[in-house]
Every structure is written in C-alpha cells, then in structure tokens.
Tab-separated table of C-alpha atoms in Angstrom:
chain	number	residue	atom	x	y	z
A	1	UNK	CA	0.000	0.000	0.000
A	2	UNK	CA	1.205	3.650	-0.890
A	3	UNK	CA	0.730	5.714	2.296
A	4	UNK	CA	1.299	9.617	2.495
A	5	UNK	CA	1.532	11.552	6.329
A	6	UNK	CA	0.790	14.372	6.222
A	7	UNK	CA	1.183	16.264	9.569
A	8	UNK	CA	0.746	19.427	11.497
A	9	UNK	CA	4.137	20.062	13.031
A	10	UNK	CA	2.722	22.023	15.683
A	11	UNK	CA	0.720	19.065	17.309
A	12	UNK	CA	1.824	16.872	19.701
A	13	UNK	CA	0.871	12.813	20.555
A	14	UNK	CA	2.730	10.336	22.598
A	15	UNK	CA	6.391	10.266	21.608
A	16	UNK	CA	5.886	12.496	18.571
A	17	UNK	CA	6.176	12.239	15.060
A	18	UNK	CA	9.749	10.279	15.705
A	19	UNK	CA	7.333	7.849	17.157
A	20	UNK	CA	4.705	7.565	14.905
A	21	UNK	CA	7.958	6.866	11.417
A	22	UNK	CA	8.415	3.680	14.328
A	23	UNK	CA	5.230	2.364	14.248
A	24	UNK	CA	4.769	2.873	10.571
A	25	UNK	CA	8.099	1.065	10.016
A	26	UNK	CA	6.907	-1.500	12.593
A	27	UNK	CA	4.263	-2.349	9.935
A	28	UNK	CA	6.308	-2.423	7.021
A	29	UNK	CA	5.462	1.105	5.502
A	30	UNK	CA	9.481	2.338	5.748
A	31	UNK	CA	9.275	4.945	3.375
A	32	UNK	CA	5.729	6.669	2.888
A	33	UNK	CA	5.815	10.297	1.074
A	34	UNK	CA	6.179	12.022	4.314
A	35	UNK	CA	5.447	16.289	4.794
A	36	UNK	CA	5.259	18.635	7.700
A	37	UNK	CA	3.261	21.942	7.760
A	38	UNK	CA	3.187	24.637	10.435
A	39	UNK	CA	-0.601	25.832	9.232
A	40	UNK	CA	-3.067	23.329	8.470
A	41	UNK	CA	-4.188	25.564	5.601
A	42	UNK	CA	-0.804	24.277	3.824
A	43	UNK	CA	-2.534	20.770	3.953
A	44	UNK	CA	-4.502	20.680	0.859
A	45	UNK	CA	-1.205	21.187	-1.797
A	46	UNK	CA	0.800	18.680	0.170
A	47	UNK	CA	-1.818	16.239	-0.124
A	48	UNK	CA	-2.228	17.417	-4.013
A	49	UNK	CA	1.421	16.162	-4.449
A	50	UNK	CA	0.283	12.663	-2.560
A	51	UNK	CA	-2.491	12.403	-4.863
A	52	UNK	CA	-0.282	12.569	-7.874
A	53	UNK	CA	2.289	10.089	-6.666
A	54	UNK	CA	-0.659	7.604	-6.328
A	55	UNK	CA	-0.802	7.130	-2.553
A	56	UNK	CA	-3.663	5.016	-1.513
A	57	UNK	CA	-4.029	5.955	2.226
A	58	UNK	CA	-3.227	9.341	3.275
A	59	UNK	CA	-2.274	9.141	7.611
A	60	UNK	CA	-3.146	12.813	8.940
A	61	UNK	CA	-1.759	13.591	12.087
A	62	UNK	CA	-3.506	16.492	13.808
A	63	UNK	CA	-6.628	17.929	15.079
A	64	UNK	CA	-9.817	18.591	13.596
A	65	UNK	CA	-8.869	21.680	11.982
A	66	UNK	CA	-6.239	19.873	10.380
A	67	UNK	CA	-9.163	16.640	9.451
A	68	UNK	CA	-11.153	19.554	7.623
A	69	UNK	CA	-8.590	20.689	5.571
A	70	UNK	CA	-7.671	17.370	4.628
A	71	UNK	CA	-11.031	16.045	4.113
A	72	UNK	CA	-11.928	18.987	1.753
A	73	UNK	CA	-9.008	17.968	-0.701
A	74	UNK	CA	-9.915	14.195	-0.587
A	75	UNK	CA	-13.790	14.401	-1.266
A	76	UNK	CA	-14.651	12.428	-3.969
A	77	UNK	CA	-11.644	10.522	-4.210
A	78	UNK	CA	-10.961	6.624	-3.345
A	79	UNK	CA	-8.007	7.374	-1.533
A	80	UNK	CA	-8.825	6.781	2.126
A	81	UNK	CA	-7.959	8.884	4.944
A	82	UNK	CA	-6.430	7.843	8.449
A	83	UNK	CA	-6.407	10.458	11.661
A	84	UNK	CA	-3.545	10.471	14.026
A	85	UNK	CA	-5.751	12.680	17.131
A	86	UNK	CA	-3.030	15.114	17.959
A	87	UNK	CA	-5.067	17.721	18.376
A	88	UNK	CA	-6.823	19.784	21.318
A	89	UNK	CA	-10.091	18.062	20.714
A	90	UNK	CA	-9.999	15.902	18.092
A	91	UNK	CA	-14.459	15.391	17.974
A	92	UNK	CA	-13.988	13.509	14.512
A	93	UNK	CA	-11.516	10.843	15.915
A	94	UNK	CA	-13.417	10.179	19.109
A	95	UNK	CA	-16.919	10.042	17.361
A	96	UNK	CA	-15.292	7.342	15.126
A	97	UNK	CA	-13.613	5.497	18.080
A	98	UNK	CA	-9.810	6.068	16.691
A	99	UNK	CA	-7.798	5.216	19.351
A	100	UNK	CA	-5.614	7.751	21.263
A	101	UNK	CA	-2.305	5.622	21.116
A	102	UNK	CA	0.163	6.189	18.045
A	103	UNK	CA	0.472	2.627	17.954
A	104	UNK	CA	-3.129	1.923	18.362
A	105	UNK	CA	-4.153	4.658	16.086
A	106	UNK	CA	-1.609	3.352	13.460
A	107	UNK	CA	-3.139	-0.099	13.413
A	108	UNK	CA	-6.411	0.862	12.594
A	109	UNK	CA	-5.198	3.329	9.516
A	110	UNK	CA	-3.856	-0.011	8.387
A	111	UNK	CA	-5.729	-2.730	9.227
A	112	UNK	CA	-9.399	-1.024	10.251
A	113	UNK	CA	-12.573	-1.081	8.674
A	114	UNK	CA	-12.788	1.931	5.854
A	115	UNK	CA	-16.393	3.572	6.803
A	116	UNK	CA	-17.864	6.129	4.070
A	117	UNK	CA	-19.212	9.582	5.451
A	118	UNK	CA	-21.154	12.292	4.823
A	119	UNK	CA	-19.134	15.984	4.597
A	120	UNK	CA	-21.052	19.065	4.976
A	121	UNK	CA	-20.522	21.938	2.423
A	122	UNK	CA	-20.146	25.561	4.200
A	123	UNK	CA	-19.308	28.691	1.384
A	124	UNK	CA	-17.623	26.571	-1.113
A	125	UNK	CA	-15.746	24.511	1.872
A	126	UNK	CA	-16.293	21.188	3.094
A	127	UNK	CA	-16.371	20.243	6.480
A	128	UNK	CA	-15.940	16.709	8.368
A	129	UNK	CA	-17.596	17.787	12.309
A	130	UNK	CA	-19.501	21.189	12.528
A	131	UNK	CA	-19.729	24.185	11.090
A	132	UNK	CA	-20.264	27.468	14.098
A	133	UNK	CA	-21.534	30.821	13.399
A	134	UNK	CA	-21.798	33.350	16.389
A	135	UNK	CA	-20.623	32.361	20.112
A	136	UNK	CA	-18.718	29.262	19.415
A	137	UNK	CA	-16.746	30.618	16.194
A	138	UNK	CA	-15.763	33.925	18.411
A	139	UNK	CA	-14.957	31.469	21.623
A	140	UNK	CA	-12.469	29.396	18.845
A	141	UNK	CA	-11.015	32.521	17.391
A	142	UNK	CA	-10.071	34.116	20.871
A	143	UNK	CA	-8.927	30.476	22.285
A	144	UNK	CA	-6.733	29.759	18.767
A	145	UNK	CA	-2.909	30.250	18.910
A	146	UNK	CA	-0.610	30.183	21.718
A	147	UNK	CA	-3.706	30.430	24.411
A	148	UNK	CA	-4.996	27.042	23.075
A	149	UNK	CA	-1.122	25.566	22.848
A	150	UNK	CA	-0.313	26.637	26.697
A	151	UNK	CA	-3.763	25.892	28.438
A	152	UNK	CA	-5.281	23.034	26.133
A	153	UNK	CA	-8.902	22.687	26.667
A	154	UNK	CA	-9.337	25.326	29.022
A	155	UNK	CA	-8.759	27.849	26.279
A	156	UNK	CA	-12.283	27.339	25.359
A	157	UNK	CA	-14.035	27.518	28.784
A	158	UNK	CA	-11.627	30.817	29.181
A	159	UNK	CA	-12.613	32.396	25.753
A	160	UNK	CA	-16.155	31.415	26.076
A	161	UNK	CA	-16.640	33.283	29.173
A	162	UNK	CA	-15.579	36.317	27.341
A	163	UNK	CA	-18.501	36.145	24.767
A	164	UNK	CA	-21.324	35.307	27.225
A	165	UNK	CA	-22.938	38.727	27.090
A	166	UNK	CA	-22.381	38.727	23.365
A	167	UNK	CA	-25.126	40.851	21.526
A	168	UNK	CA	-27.747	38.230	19.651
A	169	UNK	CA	-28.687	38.719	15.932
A	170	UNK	CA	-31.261	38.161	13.629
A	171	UNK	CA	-31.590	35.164	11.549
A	172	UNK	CA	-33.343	34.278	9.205
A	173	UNK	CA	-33.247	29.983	8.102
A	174	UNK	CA	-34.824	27.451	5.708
A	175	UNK	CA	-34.037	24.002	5.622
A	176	UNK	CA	-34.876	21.932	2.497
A	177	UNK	CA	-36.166	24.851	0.875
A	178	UNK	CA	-39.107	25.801	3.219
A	179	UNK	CA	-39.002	28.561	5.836
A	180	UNK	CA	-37.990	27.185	9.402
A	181	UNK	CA	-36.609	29.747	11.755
A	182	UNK	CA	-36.947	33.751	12.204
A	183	UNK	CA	-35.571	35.313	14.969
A	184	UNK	CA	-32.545	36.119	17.320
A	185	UNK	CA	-30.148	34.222	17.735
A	186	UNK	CA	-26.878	33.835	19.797
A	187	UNK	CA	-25.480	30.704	17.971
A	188	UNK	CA	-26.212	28.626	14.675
A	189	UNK	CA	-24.463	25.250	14.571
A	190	UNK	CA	-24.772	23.010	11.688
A	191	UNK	CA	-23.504	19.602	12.693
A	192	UNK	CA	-22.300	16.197	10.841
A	193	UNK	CA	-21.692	14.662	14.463
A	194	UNK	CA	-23.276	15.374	18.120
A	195	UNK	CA	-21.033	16.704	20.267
A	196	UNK	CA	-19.098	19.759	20.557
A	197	UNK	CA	-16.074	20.272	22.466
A	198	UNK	CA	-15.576	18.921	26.358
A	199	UNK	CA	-17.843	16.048	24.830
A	200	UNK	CA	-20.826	18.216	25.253
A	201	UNK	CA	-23.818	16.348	23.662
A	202	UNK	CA	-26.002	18.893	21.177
A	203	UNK	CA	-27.826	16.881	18.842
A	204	UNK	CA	-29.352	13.826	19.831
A	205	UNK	CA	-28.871	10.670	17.061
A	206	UNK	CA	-26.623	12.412	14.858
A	207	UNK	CA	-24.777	10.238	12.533
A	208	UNK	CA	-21.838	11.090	10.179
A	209	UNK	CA	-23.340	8.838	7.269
A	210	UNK	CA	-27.042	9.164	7.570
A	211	UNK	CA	-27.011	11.684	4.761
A	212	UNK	CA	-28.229	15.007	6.700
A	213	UNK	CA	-26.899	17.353	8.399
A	214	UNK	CA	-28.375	18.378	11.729
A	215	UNK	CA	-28.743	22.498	12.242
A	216	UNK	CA	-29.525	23.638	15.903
A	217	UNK	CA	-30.068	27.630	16.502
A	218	UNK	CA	-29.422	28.996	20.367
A	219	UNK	CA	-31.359	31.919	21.477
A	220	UNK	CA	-29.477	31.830	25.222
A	221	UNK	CA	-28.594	35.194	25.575
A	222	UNK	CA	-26.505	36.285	28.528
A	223	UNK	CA	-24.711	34.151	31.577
A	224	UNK	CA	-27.783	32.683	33.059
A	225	UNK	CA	-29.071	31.635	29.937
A	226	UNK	CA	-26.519	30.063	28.508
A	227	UNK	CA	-25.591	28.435	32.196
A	228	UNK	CA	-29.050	26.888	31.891
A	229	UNK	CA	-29.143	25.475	28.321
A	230	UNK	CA	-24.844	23.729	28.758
A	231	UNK	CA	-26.542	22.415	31.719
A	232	UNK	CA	-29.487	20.826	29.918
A	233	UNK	CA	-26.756	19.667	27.223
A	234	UNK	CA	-24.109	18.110	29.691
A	235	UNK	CA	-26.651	15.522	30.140
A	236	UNK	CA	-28.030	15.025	26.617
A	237	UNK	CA	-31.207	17.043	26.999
A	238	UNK	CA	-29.784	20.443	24.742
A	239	UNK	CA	-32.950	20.153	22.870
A	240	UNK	CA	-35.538	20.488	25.329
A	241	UNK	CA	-33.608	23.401	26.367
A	242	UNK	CA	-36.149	26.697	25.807
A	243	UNK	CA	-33.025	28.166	24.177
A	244	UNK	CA	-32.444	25.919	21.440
A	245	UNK	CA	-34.299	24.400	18.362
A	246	UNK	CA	-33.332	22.029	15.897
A	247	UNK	CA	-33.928	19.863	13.066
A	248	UNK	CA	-32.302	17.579	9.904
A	249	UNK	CA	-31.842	19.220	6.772
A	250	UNK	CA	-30.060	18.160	3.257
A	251	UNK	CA	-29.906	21.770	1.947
A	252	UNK	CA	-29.794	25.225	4.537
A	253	UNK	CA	-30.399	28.624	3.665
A	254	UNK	CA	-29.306	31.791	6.260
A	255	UNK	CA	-29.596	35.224	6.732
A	256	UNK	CA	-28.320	37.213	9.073
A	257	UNK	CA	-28.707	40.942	9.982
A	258	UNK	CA	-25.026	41.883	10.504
A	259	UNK	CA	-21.598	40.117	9.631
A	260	UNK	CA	-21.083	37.012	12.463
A	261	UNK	CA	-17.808	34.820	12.610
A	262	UNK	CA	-18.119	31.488	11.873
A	263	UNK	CA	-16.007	28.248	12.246
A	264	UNK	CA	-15.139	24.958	10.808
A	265	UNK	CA	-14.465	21.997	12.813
A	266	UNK	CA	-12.626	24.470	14.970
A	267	UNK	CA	-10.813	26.463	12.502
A	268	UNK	CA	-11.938	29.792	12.849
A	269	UNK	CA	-13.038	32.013	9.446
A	270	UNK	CA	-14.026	35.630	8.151
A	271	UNK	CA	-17.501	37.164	9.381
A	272	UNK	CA	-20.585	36.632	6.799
A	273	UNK	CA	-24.261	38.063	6.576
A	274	UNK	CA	-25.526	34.978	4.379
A	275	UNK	CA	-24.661	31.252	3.468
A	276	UNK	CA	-25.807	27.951	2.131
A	277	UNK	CA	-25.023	24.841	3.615
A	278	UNK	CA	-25.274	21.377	2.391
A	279	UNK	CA	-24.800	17.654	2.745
A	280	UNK	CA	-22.022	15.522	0.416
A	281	UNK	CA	-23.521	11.718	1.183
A	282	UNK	CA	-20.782	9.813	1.572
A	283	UNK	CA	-18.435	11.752	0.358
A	284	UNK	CA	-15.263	10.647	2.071
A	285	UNK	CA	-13.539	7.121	3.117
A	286	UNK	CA	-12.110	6.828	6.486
A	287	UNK	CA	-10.494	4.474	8.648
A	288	UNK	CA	-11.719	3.192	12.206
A	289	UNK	CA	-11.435	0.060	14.179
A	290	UNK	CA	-12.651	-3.120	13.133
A	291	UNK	CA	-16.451	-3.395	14.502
C-alpha cells in the first residue's frame, strides 16, 4: 500500500512524530511520502502532491482543523484517509472510536474497517464535524494560537466566558427549501456529528453517514441563559432546552442581519451576513477500528 503523512508540526501525541515513522516502520510502511506543515491551511497542496504520486491511504496527524482541511481535498476521491488525534479536541476521531495511542491509532489506519461519510458543504468549503456561526466561532477565534497551545482545553471555557454577554442577531433559516426559523439568535451550529467540544452532547442521534446534516439555533442570551441550556446539554437534553431548536436538513439557507464569525471543525473564518449549507452523502472514506 502507498501511504502519504501528512502532519501538522505544531501538534503533539505520545512520543511524537519520531514515534509515529516507528510504528509505521513496525508495519512495514518504511518509506511513505512524508510532509510537515506549520498551518493546516498548507494541507490541501501537500496532499495534491500525494495524490499525484498515487498514494492510496493518506495518515493525517492532527486535530480537527487539520481533518477539515484534509477532508476537503480528498472528497470524492478513493483514496482513504487515516487520523492520528493530535489535536486539542480531536471530535472527529473520538466520534469514530480512533484510538488515542500512536500505535493503536496506526493499526487501525492499516488494518481497520474503511467507513464512508457524509461531509457538509459551508461557502464553497467542506467540512468533516460542525460548522459554528456566532458564540462558538468567536470562543475558537479568541482560544486559537498560543492560548490554546499553553492551556489546552481550558482555552475554550476561558474564551467562552468572554462572549457570554455577546449581543444576539437576527436570523433568518430554511431548511430543504421551506421557511424554518426567524428570529434572534446567539449561535447557529450546523452539525455532521453530536457533540461539541468537552464532549458536550447537542444533537441527539446524529450520525456522520445518515445523509443530513443536523442544524440547531441557540437563542441563550446572557450568563444565566446560557448556564441553563450547557446544563441541559451536559446531560443530553440540549434540545428540550427553551433556548435551542433544531432539526435535519439536506440543503440550509441563512440570513443574518449583521456580519457574524463562523467556524469549521474548529478552525476559525471571516464574518458573513448569508450562506448555504449542504450535505455531500458519503463523500469521504475513512479508517476506524474493526467493529
């Protein structure tokens, strides 16, 4: 098999990347076409240079960030893709069950199951976990850099306590073409998976290959608000929460009234007034442990 790493040289697992050439080598893949980036958003033209060499497996080491970028250049392609969780939070990886060992991790890349998912499509963008626009996508922007390196985690409960008294907007949402929501809003999360960050539950049932996407919009507005509705969601109950509504959708439609941040899989982006979202059914091949 012709494998490619491609890895974020900023992130950090077990022993390292030193570590993770052993436990390729251990497996008899000595020489893979090996690269190192700094950004993530460098990701895309290493992997164009895998593609063209005919790799069959591309290994990402990383975070979700890093997943997104990856999975955006590999849509639509049989080449399947392998994640190494190095990263702060790495949602994708624990959804799928990849293990948290290099070793562990590396055996499944190479001798897993290969499950098909769905990718959401965000502004031209594809996207592997969720897709943020408001609170969270300000919370990731103020936690990114060397906040999130130093503190981990804790970057996000620090940065989201910044943005608790954030001013709502207007939005204005259809799903599958028919109008669904109208209204303020603190938060709009469009999710291919359940949980968000800490493990924190937000859509009940959702499935990375059940070809929707699940769209939630939060209307907590202030601390005791929002203290009420993550307390309904650290046990699984976000949707009952007064503060939050949601529903499954193929194809989304949003307006807002001013510019708002958003975020993919934890990679934070520019500020938009309107978007389109959709779902790419099985759109990308990745590995996980034998069932």
């Amino acid at each position: 098999m012709k494998v490619a790493v491609i890895a974020h040289s900023g992130k950090s697992l077990g022993g390292g990347l030193d570590e993770l050439r052993r436990a390729l080598a251990d497996e008899g893949v000595a020489d893979p076409f090996w690269r190192e980036v700094r950004k993530s958003r460098k990701a895309p033209a290493e992997i164009a240079k895998a593609l063209k060499r005919g790799v069959e497996l591309v290994v990402v080491w990383g975070g979700d960030g890093m997943v997104q970028r990856c999975v955006d250049a590999l849509a639509g392609c049989d080449v399947a893709l392998a994640i190494i969780p190095a990263g702060t939070a790495n949602l994708l990886a624990t959804d799928l069950g990849v293990p948290k060992s290099i070793d562990a991790a590396v055996r499944t890349a190479l001798h897993g199951d290969r499950r098909r998912l769905d990718l959401g499509r965000f502004r031209g963008e594809r996207f592997a976990v969720m897709a943020g626009v408001g609170f969270d996508a300000a919370m990731i922007r103020d936690a990114g850099g060397g906040v999130k390196q130093r503190f981990g985690r804790a970057a996000y409960i620090w940065s989201g306590s910044r943005h608790l008294r954030a001013k709502p907007f207007r939005a204005t949402i259809e799903a599958n073409g028919a109008p669904w929501y109208k209204g303020k809003a603190t938060l709009i999360l469009i999710g291919n998976v359940g949980r968000l960050i800490g493990g924190v539950p937000v859509f009940d049932g959702a499935s990375p290959d059940d070809g929707e996407l699940d769209l939630g919009v939060v209307t907590a507005d202030g601390a005791v608000e929002w203290a009420r509705m993550l307390a309904r969601a650290a046990f699984g109950k976000a949707a009952g929460s007064p503060f939050v509504q949601t529903t499954r959708a193929t194809t989304i439609k949003v307006e807002l009234s001013r510019k708002v941040l958003y975020e993919l899989d934890g990679g934070d982006r520019k500020r938009v007034k309107s978007f389109k979202a959709a779902v790419e059914p099985g759109a990308i091949e990745v590995c996980v442990p034998r069932s």
